[in-house]
Coordinates of C-alpha atoms in Angstrom, one line a residue:
Chain A
M1374 CA -60.8 -18.9 -17.4
D1375 CA -61.7 -15.2 -17.3
V1376 CA -59.9 -15.0 -14.0
L1377 CA -56.8 -16.7 -15.5
I1378 CA -56.7 -14.3 -18.5
S1379 CA -57.2 -11.2 -16.4
L1380 CA -54.6 -12.4 -13.9
S1381 CA -52.2 -13.0 -16.8
L1382 CA -52.8 -9.6 -18.2
N1383 CA -52.3 -8.1 -14.8
G1384 CA -49.1 -10.0 -14.4
L1385 CA -47.9 -9.0 -17.8
A1386 CA -48.5 -5.3 -17.1
T1387 CA -46.6 -5.5 -13.8
G1388 CA -43.9 -7.5 -15.5
M1389 CA -43.5 -4.9 -18.2
L1390 CA -43.1 -2.1 -15.6
I1391 CA -40.5 -4.2 -13.8
F1392 CA -38.8 -4.9 -17.1
L1393 CA -38.5 -1.2 -17.8
L1394 CA -36.6 -0.8 -14.5
A1395 CA -34.6 -4.1 -14.7
A1396 CA -33.5 -3.7 -18.3
G1397 CA -31.5 -0.5 -17.5
L1398 CA -30.0 -2.2 -14.5
T1399 CA -28.9 -5.2 -16.3
L1400 CA -27.5 -3.3 -19.3
I1401 CA -25.6 -1.0 -17.0
F1402 CA -24.3 -3.9 -15.1
G1403 CA -23.3 -5.9 -18.1
L1404 CA -21.4 -3.0 -19.7
M1405 CA -19.9 -1.1 -16.8
D1406 CA -20.0 -3.7 -14.0
V1407 CA -21.9 -1.3 -11.9
L1408 CA -24.9 -2.4 -10.0
N1409 CA -26.9 0.8 -9.7
F1410 CA -28.7 0.8 -6.4
A1411 CA -30.0 4.3 -7.2
H1412 CA -32.0 3.0 -10.2
G1413 CA -35.2 2.9 -8.1
G1414 CA -34.6 6.6 -7.3
L1415 CA -34.6 7.3 -11.1
F1416 CA -37.8 5.3 -11.4
A1417 CA -39.5 7.4 -8.7
W1418 CA -38.2 10.6 -10.1
G1419 CA -39.6 9.7 -13.4
A1420 CA -43.0 9.1 -11.8
Y1421 CA -43.0 12.3 -9.9
S1422 CA -41.8 14.6 -12.6
G1423 CA -44.0 12.9 -15.3
I1424 CA -47.1 13.0 -13.2
W1425 CA -46.4 16.6 -12.3
I1426 CA -46.0 17.6 -15.9
Y1427 CA -49.1 15.6 -16.8
T1428 CA -51.3 17.3 -14.2
S1429 CA -50.0 20.8 -15.0
T1430 CA -50.2 20.5 -18.8
G1431 CA -53.1 18.1 -19.0
S1432 CA -51.4 16.0 -21.6
F1433 CA -50.4 12.5 -20.8
L1434 CA -48.1 12.2 -23.7
I1435 CA -46.1 15.3 -22.7
G1436 CA -46.0 13.9 -19.2
I1437 CA -44.4 10.7 -20.6
I1438 CA -41.9 12.6 -22.7
G1439 CA -41.1 14.9 -19.7
A1440 CA -40.5 11.8 -17.5
I1441 CA -38.1 10.3 -19.9
I1442 CA -36.2 13.5 -20.4
A1443 CA -36.0 14.1 -16.6
G1444 CA -34.8 10.5 -16.2
M1445 CA -32.2 10.9 -18.8
I1446 CA -30.8 14.1 -17.4
L1447 CA -30.7 12.6 -13.9
G1448 CA -29.0 9.5 -15.4
I1449 CA -26.3 11.6 -17.1
V1450 CA -25.7 13.6 -13.9
T1451 CA -25.5 10.3 -11.9
E1452 CA -23.0 8.8 -14.3
R1453 CA -20.8 11.8 -14.6
W1454 CA -20.6 13.0 -11.0
I1455 CA -21.4 10.0 -8.8
I1456 CA -20.4 6.8 -10.5
K1457 CA -17.5 7.9 -12.7
P1458 CA -15.2 8.8 -9.8
V1459 CA -15.5 5.3 -8.4
Y1460 CA -15.4 3.0 -11.5
G1461 CA -13.6 -0.2 -10.9
N1462 CA -14.3 -0.4 -7.2
H1463 CA -17.3 -2.5 -6.4
V1464 CA -17.7 -1.8 -2.7
Q1465 CA -17.5 2.0 -3.2
Q1466 CA -19.9 1.8 -6.1
I1467 CA -22.5 -0.1 -4.1
L1468 CA -22.1 2.3 -1.2
I1469 CA -22.3 5.4 -3.3
T1470 CA -25.3 4.4 -5.4
L1471 CA -27.2 3.5 -2.3
G1472 CA -26.3 6.9 -0.9
L1473 CA -27.6 8.5 -4.0
M1474 CA -30.8 6.5 -3.7
L1475 CA -31.3 8.0 -0.2
V1476 CA -30.7 11.5 -1.5
L1477 CA -33.0 11.1 -4.5
S1478 CA -35.9 9.8 -2.5
E1479 CA -35.5 12.4 0.2
M1480 CA -35.2 15.1 -2.5
L1481 CA -38.6 13.9 -3.8
K1482 CA -40.1 14.6 -0.4
V1483 CA -38.5 18.0 -0.3
V1484 CA -39.8 19.0 -3.7
W1485 CA -43.2 17.4 -3.7
G1486 CA -43.9 16.9 -0.1
P1487 CA -43.9 13.7 1.9
N1488 CA -47.5 12.7 1.1
Q1489 CA -48.5 10.4 -1.7
I1490 CA -49.8 12.0 -4.8
S1491 CA -52.7 10.6 -6.7
A1492 CA -52.5 10.0 -10.4
T1493 CA -55.3 9.4 -12.9
T1494 CA -55.5 7.7 -16.2
P1495 CA -56.2 10.0 -19.2
D1496 CA -59.7 9.7 -20.6
Y1497 CA -58.7 7.9 -23.7
L1498 CA -56.9 5.2 -21.7
S1499 CA -59.4 4.7 -18.9
G1500 CA -62.3 2.2 -19.1
S1501 CA -62.1 -1.3 -20.5
W1502 CA -62.9 -3.5 -23.5
E1503 CA -65.1 -6.5 -23.2
V1504 CA -64.0 -9.5 -25.3
G1505 CA -66.4 -12.3 -24.7
N1506 CA -66.5 -12.6 -21.0
V1507 CA -63.1 -11.2 -20.4
I1508 CA -62.7 -7.6 -19.4
I1509 CA -59.5 -6.0 -20.6
I1510 CA -58.6 -2.8 -18.8
K1511 CA -57.3 -0.4 -21.5
Y1512 CA -54.5 1.0 -19.4
R1513 CA -53.1 -2.4 -18.7
A1514 CA -53.1 -3.2 -22.4
F1515 CA -51.4 0.1 -23.0
I1516 CA -48.6 -0.7 -20.5
I1517 CA -48.1 -4.1 -22.1
A1518 CA -47.9 -2.5 -25.6
V1519 CA -45.5 0.2 -24.5
G1520 CA -43.3 -2.4 -22.7
F1521 CA -43.1 -4.6 -25.8
T1522 CA -42.4 -1.6 -28.0
V1523 CA -39.6 -0.5 -25.8
F1524 CA -38.2 -4.0 -25.8
L1525 CA -38.3 -4.2 -29.6
L1526 CA -36.8 -0.7 -29.9
V1527 CA -33.9 -1.5 -27.6
Q1528 CA -33.4 -4.9 -29.2
F1529 CA -33.2 -3.2 -32.6
L1530 CA -30.8 -0.7 -31.2
L1531 CA -28.6 -3.4 -29.8
K1532 CA -28.7 -5.7 -32.7
K1533 CA -28.9 -3.5 -35.8
T1534 CA -27.1 -0.3 -35.1
K1535 CA -23.5 0.7 -34.8
I1536 CA -23.8 1.9 -31.2
G1537 CA -25.6 -1.3 -30.3
L1538 CA -22.7 -3.3 -31.7
V1539 CA -20.3 -1.3 -29.6
V1540 CA -22.4 -1.8 -26.5
R1541 CA -22.5 -5.6 -27.1
A1542 CA -18.8 -5.7 -27.7
G1543 CA -18.3 -3.6 -24.6
V1544 CA -20.3 -6.1 -22.5
M1545 CA -17.9 -8.9 -23.8
N1546 CA -14.6 -7.1 -23.5
K1547 CA -14.4 -3.4 -22.8
E1548 CA -10.6 -3.1 -22.8
M1549 CA -10.6 -4.5 -26.4
V1550 CA -13.3 -2.0 -27.5
Q1551 CA -11.3 0.8 -26.0
S1552 CA -8.1 -0.2 -27.6
L1553 CA -9.9 -0.2 -31.0
G1554 CA -10.2 3.5 -30.6
I1555 CA -13.8 3.8 -29.3
N1556 CA -14.4 6.2 -26.5
I1557 CA -16.0 3.8 -24.0
Q1558 CA -16.8 6.6 -21.6
K1559 CA -19.3 8.0 -24.2
V1560 CA -20.8 4.6 -24.6
F1561 CA -21.2 4.3 -20.8
M1562 CA -23.0 7.6 -20.7
F1563 CA -25.2 6.6 -23.5
V1564 CA -26.2 3.3 -21.9
F1565 CA -26.7 4.9 -18.6
M1566 CA -28.9 7.5 -20.2
I1567 CA -31.0 4.9 -22.0
G1568 CA -31.3 2.9 -18.8
A1569 CA -32.4 5.9 -16.8
G1570 CA -34.9 6.9 -19.4
M1571 CA -36.5 3.5 -19.4
A1572 CA -36.6 3.5 -15.6
A1573 CA -38.3 6.9 -15.6
L1574 CA -40.8 5.8 -18.2
G1575 CA -41.6 2.8 -16.0
G1576 CA -42.2 5.0 -13.0
M1577 CA -44.4 7.4 -15.0
L1578 CA -46.5 4.5 -16.3
L1579 CA -46.9 3.0 -12.8
G1580 CA -48.5 6.2 -11.6
P1581 CA -51.9 5.9 -13.2
Y1582 CA -51.7 2.1 -12.9
S1583 CA -51.6 2.0 -9.1
G1584 CA -53.4 5.3 -8.7
V1585 CA -50.9 6.9 -6.3
I1586 CA -47.2 7.6 -6.3
Y1587 CA -45.1 7.9 -3.2
A1588 CA -41.4 8.4 -2.6
D1589 CA -40.6 4.9 -1.4
M1590 CA -42.0 3.2 -4.5
G1591 CA -38.6 3.4 -6.0
M1592 CA -37.2 1.1 -3.4
E1593 CA -40.1 -1.4 -3.6
F1594 CA -39.8 -1.8 -7.3
A1595 CA -36.0 -1.8 -7.2
I1596 CA -36.1 -4.9 -5.0
L1597 CA -38.3 -6.6 -7.6
A1598 CA -36.0 -5.4 -10.3
F1599 CA -33.0 -6.9 -8.5
I1600 CA -34.8 -10.2 -8.3
V1601 CA -35.4 -10.0 -12.0
V1602 CA -31.8 -9.1 -12.8
V1603 CA -30.6 -12.1 -10.8
I1604 CA -33.1 -14.5 -12.3
G1605 CA -32.6 -13.2 -15.9
G1606 CA -28.9 -13.3 -15.6
M1607 CA -26.8 -10.2 -14.9
G1608 CA -26.1 -8.3 -18.1
S1609 CA -28.5 -10.2 -20.3
F1610 CA -31.1 -7.9 -21.9
S1611 CA -33.4 -10.6 -23.3
G1612 CA -33.1 -12.5 -20.0
S1613 CA -34.4 -9.5 -18.2
V1614 CA -37.6 -9.4 -20.2
M1615 CA -38.3 -13.1 -19.7
A1616 CA -37.6 -12.9 -16.0
A1617 CA -39.6 -9.7 -15.6
I1618 CA -42.7 -11.4 -17.1
L1619 CA -42.1 -14.4 -14.9
V1620 CA -41.9 -12.3 -11.8
G1621 CA -44.9 -10.2 -12.8
L1622 CA -47.0 -13.3 -13.5
S1623 CA -46.0 -15.1 -10.4
G1624 CA -46.7 -11.9 -8.4
S1625 CA -50.2 -11.5 -9.8
F1626 CA -51.1 -15.2 -9.5
M1627 CA -49.8 -15.5 -6.0
A1628 CA -51.4 -12.3 -5.0
Y1629 CA -54.7 -13.8 -6.1
Y1630 CA -54.4 -17.3 -4.7
V1631 CA -52.0 -16.9 -1.7
P1632 CA -51.7 -13.2 -1.2
D1633 CA -49.4 -13.4 1.8
L1634 CA -46.7 -15.3 -0.1
A1635 CA -46.5 -13.1 -3.2
L1636 CA -43.1 -11.5 -2.4
A1637 CA -41.9 -14.7 -0.7
A1638 CA -42.4 -16.7 -3.9
N1639 CA -40.2 -14.4 -5.9
M1640 CA -37.6 -14.4 -3.2
L1641 CA -37.6 -18.1 -3.1
L1642 CA -37.2 -18.2 -6.9
M1643 CA -34.3 -16.0 -6.6
A1644 CA -32.7 -18.0 -3.9
V1645 CA -33.1 -21.2 -6.0
V1646 CA -31.6 -19.5 -9.0
L1647 CA -28.7 -18.3 -7.0
I1648 CA -27.9 -21.7 -5.6
F1649 CA -28.2 -23.7 -8.8
R1650 CA -27.6 -21.2 -11.6
P1651 CA -25.8 -18.2 -10.3
Q1652 CA -25.4 -16.9 -13.8
G1653 CA -29.2 -16.6 -14.1
L1654 CA -31.7 -18.6 -16.0
F1655 CA -31.1 -16.9 -19.3
G1656 CA -27.7 -15.5 -18.8
A1657 CA -24.6 -16.8 -20.6
K1658 CA -22.0 -15.3 -18.3
G1659 CA -21.7 -15.0 -14.6
Chain B
M258 CA -3.0 -0.8 12.9
T259 CA -2.7 -3.2 15.8
K260 CA 0.0 -0.9 17.3
V261 CA -2.4 2.0 17.5
F262 CA -4.7 0.0 19.7
S263 CA -2.4 -2.1 21.8
N264 CA -0.9 1.2 22.5
N265 CA -1.4 1.8 26.2
R266 CA -2.1 5.4 26.0
M267 CA -5.0 4.7 23.7
N268 CA -6.4 2.0 26.0
I269 CA -6.2 4.3 29.0
F270 CA -8.0 7.0 27.1
Y271 CA -10.8 4.6 26.2
M272 CA -11.0 3.5 29.9
I273 CA -11.3 7.1 31.0
V274 CA -14.1 7.8 28.5
A275 CA -15.9 4.6 29.6
L276 CA -15.6 5.5 33.3
F277 CA -16.7 9.0 32.6
L278 CA -19.8 7.7 30.9
A279 CA -20.4 5.2 33.7
V280 CA -20.5 7.9 36.4
L281 CA -22.4 10.4 34.2
P282 CA -25.9 9.4 35.3
F283 CA -25.0 9.9 39.0
V284 CA -23.6 13.3 38.5
Y285 CA -25.8 14.8 35.7
D286 CA -29.3 13.7 36.1
S287 CA -31.1 14.4 32.9
R288 CA -33.6 11.8 31.7
S289 CA -33.5 12.8 28.1
T290 CA -29.7 12.8 27.9
L291 CA -29.7 9.3 29.4
I292 CA -32.2 8.0 26.9
L293 CA -30.3 9.6 24.0
L294 CA -27.0 8.2 25.2
S295 CA -28.5 4.7 25.6
Q296 CA -29.6 5.0 22.0
V297 CA -26.1 5.9 21.0
F298 CA -24.7 2.8 22.8
I299 CA -27.3 0.6 21.2
F300 CA -26.6 1.9 17.7
A301 CA -22.9 1.8 18.4
V302 CA -23.2 -2.0 18.9
L303 CA -25.1 -2.2 15.6
A304 CA -22.6 -0.1 13.8
M305 CA -19.7 -2.1 15.2
S306 CA -21.3 -5.3 14.0
Y307 CA -21.7 -3.7 10.6
D308 CA -18.1 -2.6 10.6
I309 CA -17.0 -6.2 10.9
L310 CA -18.6 -6.9 7.5
L311 CA -17.8 -3.6 5.7
G312 CA -14.6 -2.4 7.4
Y313 CA -12.9 -5.7 8.2
T314 CA -14.0 -8.1 5.6
G315 CA -15.0 -5.7 2.8
I316 CA -18.4 -7.1 2.1
V317 CA -21.5 -4.8 1.9
S318 CA -24.7 -5.9 3.4
F319 CA -27.9 -4.0 2.8
G320 CA -30.0 -6.2 5.0
H321 CA -28.5 -5.7 8.4
A322 CA -31.9 -4.5 9.6
M323 CA -33.1 -8.1 9.5
F324 CA -30.9 -9.2 12.3
F325 CA -31.7 -6.2 14.3
G326 CA -35.3 -6.8 13.7
I327 CA -35.1 -10.5 14.6
G328 CA -33.6 -9.5 17.9
A329 CA -36.2 -6.8 18.6
Y330 CA -39.2 -9.0 17.7
T331 CA -37.9 -12.1 19.5
V332 CA -37.6 -10.2 22.8
G333 CA -40.9 -8.4 22.2
V334 CA -42.8 -11.6 21.5
F335 CA -41.2 -13.4 24.4
M336 CA -42.1 -10.6 26.8
K337 CA -45.6 -10.3 25.5
R338 CA -46.5 -14.0 25.3
F339 CA -44.8 -15.1 28.5
E340 CA -44.1 -13.4 31.7
P341 CA -41.7 -10.4 31.6
E342 CA -39.2 -12.2 33.8
T343 CA -35.5 -12.5 33.7
S344 CA -35.5 -16.2 32.8
Y345 CA -37.7 -15.5 29.7
F346 CA -35.6 -12.6 28.8
L347 CA -32.5 -14.7 28.8
L348 CA -34.3 -17.3 26.8
A349 CA -35.2 -14.6 24.3
V350 CA -31.5 -13.6 24.1
L351 CA -30.6 -17.2 23.4
V352 CA -33.2 -17.6 20.7
T353 CA -32.1 -14.4 19.1
I354 CA -28.5 -15.6 19.0
L355 CA -29.6 -18.9 17.5
L356 CA -32.0 -17.4 14.9
T357 CA -29.6 -14.7 13.8
A358 CA -26.8 -17.2 13.5
V359 CA -28.8 -19.5 11.4
V360 CA -30.2 -16.8 9.1
S361 CA -26.8 -15.1 8.6
Y362 CA -25.2 -18.5 8.0
I363 CA -27.8 -19.5 5.3
V364 CA -27.7 -16.1 3.6
G365 CA -23.9 -16.0 3.7
L366 CA -23.5 -19.5 2.3
L367 CA -25.9 -18.7 -0.5
T368 CA -24.3 -15.5 -1.7
L369 CA -20.8 -15.0 -0.4
R370 CA -19.3 -17.2 -3.0
L371 CA -20.5 -14.8 -5.6
K372 CA -19.5 -11.3 -6.3
S373 CA -20.2 -8.6 -3.7
H374 CA -23.2 -7.4 -5.6
F375 CA -25.1 -10.5 -4.8
Y376 CA -24.6 -10.3 -1.1
A377 CA -25.8 -6.7 -1.1
M378 CA -28.8 -7.6 -3.2
L379 CA -29.8 -10.8 -1.5
T380 CA -29.5 -9.3 2.0
M381 CA -31.6 -6.4 0.9
A382 CA -34.2 -8.8 -0.5
F383 CA -34.2 -11.0 2.6
A384 CA -34.7 -8.0 4.8
G385 CA -37.6 -7.1 2.7
L386 CA -39.0 -10.6 3.2
F387 CA -38.7 -10.3 6.9
L388 CA -40.5 -6.9 6.7
V389 CA -43.4 -8.5 4.9
L390 CA -43.4 -11.4 7.3
A391 CA -43.7 -9.0 10.2
E392 CA -46.5 -7.2 8.5
K393 CA -48.5 -10.3 7.6
W394 CA -48.0 -12.6 10.5
R395 CA -50.5 -10.7 12.5
T396 CA -51.2 -13.2 15.2
V397 CA -47.6 -12.9 16.5
T398 CA -46.5 -9.5 15.4
Y399 CA -49.7 -7.5 15.4
G400 CA -49.0 -6.3 11.9
N401 CA -47.8 -2.8 11.1
D402 CA -48.8 -1.2 14.3
G403 CA -46.6 -3.3 16.4
F404 CA -47.2 -3.9 20.1
T405 CA -46.0 -2.7 23.5
F406 CA -44.7 -5.1 26.1
R407 CA -43.4 -5.1 29.7
V408 CA -39.8 -5.7 30.5
P409 CA -38.2 -7.6 33.4
E410 CA -37.6 -5.8 36.7
F411 CA -33.9 -5.3 36.2
L412 CA -34.4 -3.4 32.9
R413 CA -37.0 -1.0 34.2
D414 CA -34.9 1.7 35.7
R415 CA -33.5 4.1 33.1
T416 CA -30.2 4.5 34.9
D417 CA -29.7 0.8 35.2
F418 CA -30.6 0.3 31.6
Y419 CA -28.2 3.0 30.6
L420 CA -25.5 1.2 32.4
I421 CA -26.4 -2.1 30.8
C422 CA -26.3 -0.5 27.3
L423 CA -22.9 1.1 28.1
A424 CA -21.6 -2.3 29.4
S425 CA -22.9 -4.1 26.3
M426 CA -21.1 -1.6 24.1
V427 CA -17.9 -1.8 26.0
I428 CA -18.0 -5.6 26.1
V429 CA -18.8 -5.8 22.4
F430 CA -16.0 -3.4 21.6
I431 CA -13.4 -5.3 23.6
L432 CA -14.6 -8.7 22.1
L433 CA -14.5 -7.4 18.6
K434 CA -11.1 -5.8 19.2
R435 CA -9.8 -9.2 20.3
F436 CA -11.6 -10.8 17.4
T437 CA -10.2 -8.5 14.8
N438 CA -6.7 -8.8 16.2
S439 CA -6.9 -12.6 16.3
P440 CA -5.5 -14.7 13.5
L441 CA -9.0 -15.1 12.3
G442 CA -9.5 -11.4 12.1
K443 CA -6.2 -11.0 10.3
V444 CA -7.5 -13.4 7.6
L445 CA -10.6 -11.4 7.3
Q446 CA -8.6 -8.3 6.7
A447 CA -6.5 -10.1 4.2
I448 CA -9.6 -11.0 2.3
R449 CA -10.6 -7.4 2.3
E450 CA -7.2 -6.3 0.9
N451 CA -6.8 -9.1 -1.7
E452 CA -9.3 -11.9 -2.0
Q453 CA -7.4 -13.8 -4.7
R454 CA -4.1 -13.8 -2.8
T455 CA -5.8 -15.0 0.4
E456 CA -7.4 -17.8 -1.5
S457 CA -4.2 -18.9 -3.1
L458 CA -2.4 -18.8 0.3
G459 CA -4.7 -21.7 1.1
Y460 CA -7.5 -20.0 3.1
S461 CA -11.0 -21.0 2.4
V462 CA -12.3 -17.5 1.8
L463 CA -15.9 -18.5 1.8
Q464 CA -15.8 -20.0 5.3
Y465 CA -14.1 -17.0 6.7
K466 CA -16.6 -14.7 5.1
V467 CA -19.5 -16.7 6.5
I468 CA -17.9 -16.5 10.0
A469 CA -17.7 -12.8 9.7
S470 CA -21.3 -12.6 8.5
V471 CA -22.5 -14.8 11.4
V472 CA -20.6 -12.8 14.1
S473 CA -21.9 -9.6 12.6
G474 CA -25.5 -10.9 12.4
V475 CA -25.6 -12.1 16.0
L476 CA -24.3 -8.8 17.4
A477 CA -26.8 -6.9 15.3
G478 CA -29.5 -9.1 16.9
I479 CA -28.3 -8.2 20.3
A480 CA -28.4 -4.5 19.4
G481 CA -32.0 -5.2 18.3
I482 CA -32.9 -6.7 21.7
L483 CA -31.6 -3.6 23.5
Y484 CA -33.4 -1.3 21.1
A485 CA -36.7 -3.1 21.7
V486 CA -36.2 -3.1 25.4
S487 CA -35.4 0.6 25.4
L488 CA -38.6 1.5 23.7
R489 CA -40.7 -1.3 25.3
F490 CA -42.4 -1.4 21.9
V491 CA -41.7 -3.0 18.6
N492 CA -43.1 -2.5 15.2
T493 CA -42.2 -3.2 11.6
S494 CA -39.9 -0.2 11.4
V495 CA -37.1 -2.3 12.9
F496 CA -37.0 -4.2 9.6
T497 CA -36.9 -1.2 7.3
M498 CA -34.0 -0.1 5.2
D499 CA -33.7 2.9 7.5
I500 CA -32.0 0.8 10.2
T501 CA -29.5 -0.5 7.7
L502 CA -28.9 3.0 6.4
D503 CA -28.3 4.2 9.9
A504 CA -25.7 1.5 10.5
L505 CA -24.1 2.3 7.1
L506 CA -24.0 6.1 7.7
M507 CA -22.5 5.6 11.2
T508 CA -19.8 3.3 10.0
I509 CA -18.9 5.3 6.9
I510 CA -18.9 8.7 8.6
G511 CA -17.1 7.5 11.7
G512 CA -14.6 5.5 9.8
V513 CA -14.6 2.0 8.4
G514 CA -12.4 -0.7 9.8
T515 CA -11.7 1.0 13.1
L516 CA -14.6 0.0 15.5
V517 CA -14.1 3.3 17.4
G518 CA -15.2 5.0 14.3
A519 CA -18.5 3.1 14.5
I520 CA -19.0 4.3 18.0
I521 CA -18.2 7.9 17.1
G522 CA -20.4 7.7 14.1
A523 CA -23.3 6.4 16.2
G524 CA -22.8 9.3 18.5
I525 CA -22.7 11.9 15.7
I526 CA -25.8 10.5 13.9
E527 CA -27.9 10.0 16.9
F528 CA -27.1 13.4 18.4
S529 CA -27.6 15.3 15.1
H530 CA -30.8 13.3 14.5
H531 CA -32.0 14.6 17.9
W532 CA -31.0 18.2 17.3
L533 CA -32.1 18.4 13.7
T534 CA -35.5 17.1 14.6
E535 CA -35.8 19.9 17.2
L536 CA -34.7 22.3 14.5
A537 CA -37.6 21.2 12.3
K538 CA -39.7 23.7 14.3
V539 CA -37.5 26.4 12.9
H540 CA -37.5 25.4 9.3
W541 CA -39.2 22.5 7.7
I542 CA -36.1 21.5 5.7
F543 CA -34.7 20.0 8.9
E544 CA -37.5 17.5 8.9
R545 CA -35.7 15.9 6.1
W546 CA -32.4 15.8 8.0
I547 CA -31.4 12.6 6.4
I548 CA -30.7 14.4 3.2
F549 CA -27.8 16.2 4.7
F550 CA -26.4 12.9 5.8
G551 CA -27.0 11.4 2.5
I552 CA -24.9 14.1 0.9
I553 CA -22.2 14.0 3.5
Y554 CA -22.2 10.2 3.1
I555 CA -21.7 10.4 -0.7
L556 CA -18.9 12.9 -0.2
A557 CA -17.4 10.7 2.4
V558 CA -17.4 7.7 0.2
M559 CA -15.8 9.7 -2.6
F560 CA -13.3 11.7 -0.8
F561 CA -12.8 10.4 2.7
P562 CA -13.3 6.6 2.4
M563 CA -11.7 6.2 5.8
G564 CA -14.1 8.4 7.7
I565 CA -13.3 10.6 10.7
V566 CA -11.3 8.2 12.7
G567 CA -9.4 6.8 9.7
S568 CA -8.5 10.3 8.5
L569 CA -7.4 11.3 12.0
Q570 CA -5.2 8.2 12.3
K571 CA -3.6 9.0 9.0
L572 CA -2.9 12.5 10.0
K573 CA -1.6 11.6 13.4
F574 CA 0.8 9.0 12.2
G575 CA 1.9 10.9 9.2
R576 CA 2.5 7.8 7.1
K577 CA 0.1 5.4 5.6
K578 CA -0.9 3.0 8.3
K579 CA -3.1 1.0 6.0
T580 CA -4.9 1.5 2.8
S581 CA -8.5 2.6 3.4
A582 CA -10.9 -0.2 3.7
P583 CA -13.3 0.0 0.9
V584 CA -10.8 1.1 -1.6
K585 CA -9.0 -1.5 -3.6
S586 CA -10.8 -4.3 -2.0
E587 CA -12.1 -5.6 -5.3
A588 CA -10.1 -3.9 -7.9
V589 CA -8.4 -7.2 -8.6
S590 CA -11.4 -9.3 -9.0
Q591 CA -12.4 -7.3 -12.0
G592 CA -10.7 -9.7 -14.3
D593 CA -12.9 -12.6 -13.6
S594 CA -16.1 -11.1 -15.0

């Protein structure tokens, strides 16, 4: 039982990190029809800049804020200069965002060196609680809490605010939104910024969780995030959280019981979803 | 476009270049140049196979490395497990063709009926799966470190191997030229230009796309065989994204949808890789040579979607021969989202 609970917590924490990455991907895809292959790069940049700020200022909170700001700035730059020129052309979009991914992860190596950097948890988040026989590692609980908070915040933003309404309408029919006099370009930029900020936050949180950060982690997590986006349904925000938790849990359980098949299980899940429900398990539209 | 290449002058030019390359080892005896050129030929095969997908059919694969890796590992395992003899080598080639055909068929069938994103994503994920498999299946692959193996007699001499690589490249080039000019190839190009219209003209688009994916996968596998033989060593790096990125850079920079562009791109990337790595002694920034290519690549996708060869063709013939490959290919399918 203890094992089950600790595995579930572990899976939930990983799932939340993947969610932070996948949510941006799926929102951007739903609204702009752009699959951002550079999203993993934003994730890694968030991790590096966040950890760098954290180690130089000593404050974890400032590190997190710095990571989010860095991610948002990168997101805006990406949207303006890289993706905007190729809107409406899928092949070029895929190619160009992959190129950006390449440049982003190489830039990381130029700025911070090719070796991996270690990251520590701040004092107030290290250690664990003991509830009965179950040991709950504080930092994992923290990640889960942050993940859910972000989910609720974005859900609130989407469901209750004006801009959220516009975004949801844009996902359904962007031409209509535009013809109603709303500057869809600004909305695109806003969503891209939010998505990039979430990815950067995820990267930053991963640092102390895994202990080290390295330039290729963007790619590794991006693959998981793609799986989540497919399973959850492209463009479905609430689908992405469910799918992320699913993938996180299956990852942690498989890693414990059949470690060699951990990634294979998720891949298989994705293949099955693609065959039988290409619109995703929770998605409404294809 | 056909005219350019059925053009006799062009064919004679290609023949002269091929002949020049064939006599080169007998006139200019430099081991390192031969090895470098062999690499160029091998990657040219890979890039041409990629061009069939990207340039001729308009689909983007991010998992091309998996076919390359299957080829490399198959030949490696066969040579290591059994005797390094010609018969086993040929068997390895057959197995590679079979495996790559089956894998590309399955992957293609799964995703090619969906939007282009899915193919890009699923191939990327599948390639990741093969990478994990190569890492974990230690009894066969020796994990991350890989293994060395001996090669059959006829592949041992560097000059002979150089000629074999050159011949493979020329043969693949001619075959693919025929393939793309065949009615089948024309349908593929039609799919690239306008998928809906091709479909409504009565072509089963999915089948044609799957054919393109299988042809491309098998050829990438053959490039992988040559690559492993050239190194006499194979490790998990053959399955990494870097290989796919190489193919992508070569095709885009050289020029999509031209085949020659893929060869030229392979030459440019391999040679500059070589030189820039040497330059790393001068300044460390050259260690990260890929960053230059990343930037050139982004600029190329934005401003020169036809690459070097495509842009030259356009210049030479003054009028629009064809619309550039990646452009427009899916602008129409926007409506169905």
